[in-house]
């Protein structure tokens, strides 16, 4: 059963360019998240800047190879005090100025995954902390996983797979800060089943590990597990965590 959070964050989701616009337009949600698109990223509407200024969380997505997308993501993140996450298709290298502006950058190999995964990842992240879809997590948990100046790697495990498939390039050499696991299905599963699917027993001692069920009709005949791992790209392997 979903529980109402004591405070619900203002969430803005922005699709930048053609790919980002398509990803956001695929999102079907019952939450109050604001969904916006920018067809021509260099020409960011003033109304969009105003919207992100007042937000608590800003989720951005687009294809890094499209003109203006990365620059617009950087500028929007710099113009807000919100927790900002950029899911960037085609991004193989994350410049330090981008991680300095954003809380979390998640590069996605566009050739390794269906475009639907980008849309559903965005939806999972904000639906995990908003009514009527909030369940075990909340906005504080998503904020902790996002961190500051972090880079994320996404893996997908299908029901018949023994191991997950990484759909993000490896960027940076730091140890894992946190992992957020979404067990995605059309119908609710038992807590024990969710914990097994999330690999809870295998994640002890490897930084913060959070998990949640994401139940939605978009996962009919498409159940899977998403594992989002975050690292500090500036840290050396074996360096102590903050």
CSV table of N, CA and C in Angstrom, one decimal, residues 131-212:
chain,number,residue,atom,x,y,z
A,131,UNK,N,3.1,10.9,-4.4
A,131,UNK,CA,1.8,10.2,-4.4
A,131,UNK,C,1.3,10.2,-5.9
A,132,UNK,N,0.5,9.2,-6.2
A,132,UNK,CA,0.0,8.1,-5.4
A,132,UNK,C,0.9,6.8,-5.5
A,133,UNK,N,2.2,7.0,-6.0
A,133,UNK,CA,3.0,5.8,-6.4
A,133,UNK,C,4.1,5.6,-5.4
A,134,UNK,N,4.3,6.5,-4.4
A,134,UNK,CA,5.3,6.3,-3.4
A,134,UNK,C,5.1,5.0,-2.6
A,135,UNK,N,6.2,4.3,-2.3
A,135,UNK,CA,6.0,3.0,-1.6
A,135,UNK,C,7.1,3.0,-0.4
A,136,UNK,N,8.2,2.3,-0.6
A,136,UNK,CA,9.1,2.1,0.5
A,136,UNK,C,10.1,3.3,0.7
A,137,UNK,N,10.3,4.0,-0.4
A,137,UNK,CA,11.3,5.1,-0.4
A,137,UNK,C,10.6,6.5,-0.3
A,138,UNK,N,11.5,7.5,-0.4
A,138,UNK,CA,11.0,8.9,-0.3
A,138,UNK,C,12.0,9.8,-1.0
A,139,UNK,N,11.7,11.1,-0.9
A,139,UNK,CA,12.6,12.1,-1.5
A,139,UNK,C,14.0,12.1,-0.9
A,140,UNK,N,14.0,11.9,0.4
A,140,UNK,CA,15.3,11.8,1.1
A,140,UNK,C,16.2,10.7,0.6
A,141,UNK,N,15.6,9.6,0.3
A,141,UNK,CA,16.4,8.4,-0.2
A,141,UNK,C,16.9,8.7,-1.6
A,142,UNK,N,16.1,9.3,-2.5
A,142,UNK,CA,16.6,9.6,-3.8
A,142,UNK,C,17.7,10.7,-3.8
A,143,UNK,N,17.5,11.6,-2.9
A,143,UNK,CA,18.6,12.7,-2.7
A,143,UNK,C,19.9,12.1,-2.3
A,144,UNK,N,19.8,11.1,-1.3
A,144,UNK,CA,21.0,10.5,-0.8
A,144,UNK,C,21.8,9.7,-2.0
A,145,UNK,N,21.0,9.0,-2.8
A,145,UNK,CA,21.6,8.2,-3.8
A,145,UNK,C,22.2,9.2,-4.9
A,146,UNK,N,21.5,10.3,-5.2
A,146,UNK,CA,22.0,11.2,-6.2
A,146,UNK,C,23.4,11.8,-5.8
A,147,UNK,N,23.5,12.1,-4.5
A,147,UNK,CA,24.8,12.6,-4.0
A,147,UNK,C,25.1,14.0,-4.6
A,148,UNK,N,26.4,14.3,-4.7
A,148,UNK,CA,26.8,15.6,-5.3
A,148,UNK,C,28.0,15.3,-6.2
A,149,UNK,N,27.9,15.7,-7.5
A,149,UNK,CA,29.0,15.5,-8.4
A,149,UNK,C,29.2,14.0,-8.7
A,150,UNK,N,28.2,13.2,-8.7
A,150,UNK,CA,28.3,11.8,-8.9
A,150,UNK,C,28.0,11.4,-10.4
A,151,UNK,N,28.6,10.2,-10.7
A,151,UNK,CA,28.3,9.6,-12.0
A,151,UNK,C,27.6,8.3,-11.8
A,152,UNK,N,26.5,8.0,-12.5
A,152,UNK,CA,25.8,6.7,-12.3
A,152,UNK,C,26.0,5.7,-13.4
A,153,UNK,N,25.9,4.5,-13.1
A,153,UNK,CA,25.9,3.4,-14.1
A,153,UNK,C,24.6,2.6,-13.9
A,154,UNK,N,24.0,2.3,-15.0
A,154,UNK,CA,22.7,1.6,-15.0
A,154,UNK,C,22.9,0.2,-15.5
A,155,UNK,N,22.3,-0.8,-14.8
A,155,UNK,CA,22.3,-2.2,-15.3
A,155,UNK,C,20.9,-2.7,-15.3
A,156,UNK,N,20.6,-3.5,-16.2
A,156,UNK,CA,19.2,-4.1,-16.4
A,156,UNK,C,19.3,-5.6,-16.3
A,157,UNK,N,18.5,-6.2,-15.5
A,157,UNK,CA,18.5,-7.7,-15.4
A,157,UNK,C,17.1,-8.2,-15.7
A,158,UNK,N,16.9,-9.0,-16.8
A,158,UNK,CA,15.7,-9.5,-17.2
A,158,UNK,C,15.4,-10.8,-16.4
A,159,UNK,N,14.1,-11.3,-16.4
A,159,UNK,CA,13.8,-12.4,-15.6
A,159,UNK,C,14.6,-13.7,-15.9
A,160,UNK,N,15.0,-13.9,-17.1
A,160,UNK,CA,15.7,-15.1,-17.5
A,160,UNK,C,17.2,-15.0,-17.4
A,161,UNK,N,17.7,-13.8,-17.0
A,161,UNK,CA,19.1,-13.5,-17.0
A,161,UNK,C,19.7,-13.9,-15.6
A,162,UNK,N,20.9,-14.5,-15.7
A,162,UNK,CA,21.6,-14.7,-14.4
A,162,UNK,C,22.3,-13.5,-13.9
A,163,UNK,N,22.8,-12.7,-14.8
A,163,UNK,CA,23.6,-11.5,-14.5
A,163,UNK,C,23.0,-10.3,-15.2
A,164,UNK,N,23.1,-9.1,-14.6
A,164,UNK,CA,22.6,-7.9,-15.2
A,164,UNK,C,23.5,-7.5,-16.4
A,165,UNK,N,22.9,-6.7,-17.3
A,165,UNK,CA,23.6,-6.2,-18.4
A,165,UNK,C,23.8,-4.7,-18.2
A,166,UNK,N,25.1,-4.2,-18.2
A,166,UNK,CA,25.3,-2.8,-18.0
A,166,UNK,C,25.0,-2.1,-19.3
A,167,UNK,N,24.3,-1.0,-19.2
A,167,UNK,CA,23.9,-0.2,-20.3
A,167,UNK,C,24.5,1.2,-20.2
A,168,UNK,N,25.4,1.4,-19.3
A,168,UNK,CA,26.1,2.7,-19.1
A,168,UNK,C,27.6,2.4,-19.3
A,169,UNK,N,28.4,3.3,-19.9
A,169,UNK,CA,29.8,3.1,-19.9
A,169,UNK,C,30.4,3.3,-18.5
A,170,UNK,N,31.6,2.8,-18.3
A,170,UNK,CA,32.3,3.0,-17.0
A,170,UNK,C,33.0,4.3,-17.1
A,171,UNK,N,32.7,5.2,-16.2
A,171,UNK,CA,33.3,6.5,-16.1
A,171,UNK,C,33.8,6.7,-14.7
A,172,UNK,N,35.1,7.1,-14.6
A,172,UNK,CA,35.6,7.4,-13.3
A,172,UNK,C,36.1,6.1,-12.6
A,173,UNK,N,36.9,6.2,-11.6
A,173,UNK,CA,37.4,5.0,-11.0
A,173,UNK,C,37.1,4.8,-9.5
A,174,UNK,N,36.2,5.6,-9.0
A,174,UNK,CA,35.9,5.6,-7.6
A,174,UNK,C,35.1,4.3,-7.2
A,175,UNK,N,35.1,4.0,-5.9
A,175,UNK,CA,34.3,2.9,-5.4
A,175,UNK,C,32.8,3.3,-5.4
A,176,UNK,N,32.0,2.3,-5.3
A,176,UNK,CA,30.6,2.6,-5.2
A,176,UNK,C,30.2,3.4,-4.0
A,177,UNK,N,29.5,4.5,-4.2
A,177,UNK,CA,28.9,5.3,-3.1
A,177,UNK,C,27.6,4.7,-2.7
A,178,UNK,N,26.7,4.4,-3.7
A,178,UNK,CA,25.4,3.9,-3.4
A,178,UNK,C,24.8,3.2,-4.5
A,179,UNK,N,23.8,2.4,-4.2
A,179,UNK,CA,23.1,1.7,-5.3
A,179,UNK,C,21.6,1.8,-5.0
A,180,UNK,N,20.8,2.1,-6.0
A,180,UNK,CA,19.4,2.1,-5.9
A,180,UNK,C,18.8,1.1,-6.9
A,181,UNK,N,18.0,0.2,-6.4
A,181,UNK,CA,17.5,-1.0,-7.2
A,181,UNK,C,16.0,-0.8,-7.2
A,182,UNK,N,15.5,-0.9,-8.5
A,182,UNK,CA,14.1,-0.9,-8.7
A,182,UNK,C,13.7,-2.3,-9.3
A,183,UNK,N,12.8,-2.9,-8.5
A,183,UNK,CA,12.2,-4.2,-9.0
A,183,UNK,C,10.9,-3.9,-9.7
A,184,UNK,N,10.9,-3.9,-11.0
A,184,UNK,CA,9.8,-3.4,-11.8
A,184,UNK,C,8.9,-4.5,-12.3
A,185,UNK,N,7.6,-4.4,-12.1
A,185,UNK,CA,6.6,-5.4,-12.5
A,185,UNK,C,5.3,-4.8,-12.6
A,186,UNK,N,4.3,-5.5,-13.2
A,186,UNK,CA,3.0,-5.0,-13.3
A,186,UNK,C,2.2,-5.2,-12.0
A,187,UNK,N,2.6,-6.2,-11.2
A,187,UNK,CA,1.8,-6.5,-10.0
A,187,UNK,C,2.8,-6.6,-8.8
A,188,UNK,N,2.2,-6.4,-7.6
A,188,UNK,CA,3.0,-6.4,-6.4
A,188,UNK,C,3.6,-7.7,-6.1
A,189,UNK,N,4.8,-7.7,-5.6
A,189,UNK,CA,5.5,-9.0,-5.2
A,189,UNK,C,5.7,-9.0,-3.7
A,190,UNK,N,6.0,-10.1,-3.1
A,190,UNK,CA,6.2,-10.2,-1.7
A,190,UNK,C,7.5,-9.5,-1.4
A,191,UNK,N,7.7,-9.0,-0.1
A,191,UNK,CA,8.9,-8.4,0.3
A,191,UNK,C,10.1,-9.3,0.1
A,192,UNK,N,10.0,-10.6,0.4
A,192,UNK,CA,11.1,-11.5,0.3
A,192,UNK,C,11.5,-11.6,-1.2
A,193,UNK,N,10.5,-11.7,-2.1
A,193,UNK,CA,10.8,-11.8,-3.5
A,193,UNK,C,11.6,-10.5,-4.0
A,194,UNK,N,11.1,-9.4,-3.5
A,194,UNK,CA,11.7,-8.1,-3.9
A,194,UNK,C,13.2,-8.1,-3.4
A,195,UNK,N,13.4,-8.5,-2.2
A,195,UNK,CA,14.8,-8.5,-1.6
A,195,UNK,C,15.7,-9.4,-2.4
A,196,UNK,N,15.2,-10.6,-2.8
A,196,UNK,CA,16.0,-11.5,-3.6
A,196,UNK,C,16.4,-10.9,-4.9
A,197,UNK,N,15.3,-10.3,-5.6
A,197,UNK,CA,15.5,-9.7,-6.9
A,197,UNK,C,16.5,-8.5,-6.8
A,198,UNK,N,16.4,-7.8,-5.7
A,198,UNK,CA,17.3,-6.6,-5.6
A,198,UNK,C,18.7,-7.0,-5.2
A,199,UNK,N,19.0,-8.3,-4.8
A,199,UNK,CA,20.3,-8.7,-4.4
A,199,UNK,C,20.7,-8.1,-3.1
A,200,UNK,N,19.8,-7.9,-2.2
A,200,UNK,CA,20.1,-7.3,-0.9
A,200,UNK,C,21.2,-8.0,-0.1
A,201,UNK,N,21.1,-9.3,-0.1
A,201,UNK,CA,22.1,-10.1,0.7
A,201,UNK,C,23.5,-9.9,0.1
A,202,UNK,N,23.6,-9.7,-1.2
A,202,UNK,CA,24.9,-9.5,-1.9
A,202,UNK,C,25.5,-8.1,-1.8
A,203,UNK,N,24.7,-7.1,-1.3
A,203,UNK,CA,25.1,-5.7,-1.3
A,203,UNK,C,25.6,-5.2,0.0
A,204,UNK,N,25.6,-6.1,1.0
A,204,UNK,CA,26.0,-5.6,2.3
A,204,UNK,C,27.5,-5.2,2.3
A,205,UNK,N,27.7,-4.0,2.9
A,205,UNK,CA,29.1,-3.5,3.0
A,205,UNK,C,29.6,-2.8,1.8
A,206,UNK,N,28.7,-2.6,0.8
A,206,UNK,CA,29.2,-2.0,-0.5
A,206,UNK,C,28.6,-0.6,-0.6
A,207,UNK,N,28.5,0.2,0.5
A,207,UNK,CA,27.9,1.5,0.4
A,207,UNK,C,26.4,1.4,0.6
A,208,UNK,N,25.8,2.6,0.5
A,208,UNK,CA,24.3,2.6,0.7
A,208,UNK,C,23.6,1.8,-0.3
A,209,UNK,N,22.7,0.9,0.1
A,209,UNK,CA,21.9,0.1,-0.8
A,209,UNK,C,20.4,0.3,-0.5
A,210,UNK,N,19.7,0.8,-1.5
A,210,UNK,CA,18.3,1.1,-1.3
A,210,UNK,C,17.5,0.3,-2.4
A,211,UNK,N,16.3,-0.1,-2.1
A,211,UNK,CA,15.6,-0.8,-3.1
A,211,UNK,C,14.1,-0.6,-2.9
A,212,UNK,N,13.3,-0.8,-4.0
A,212,UNK,CA,11.9,-0.5,-4.0
A,212,UNK,C,11.2,-1.2,-5.1
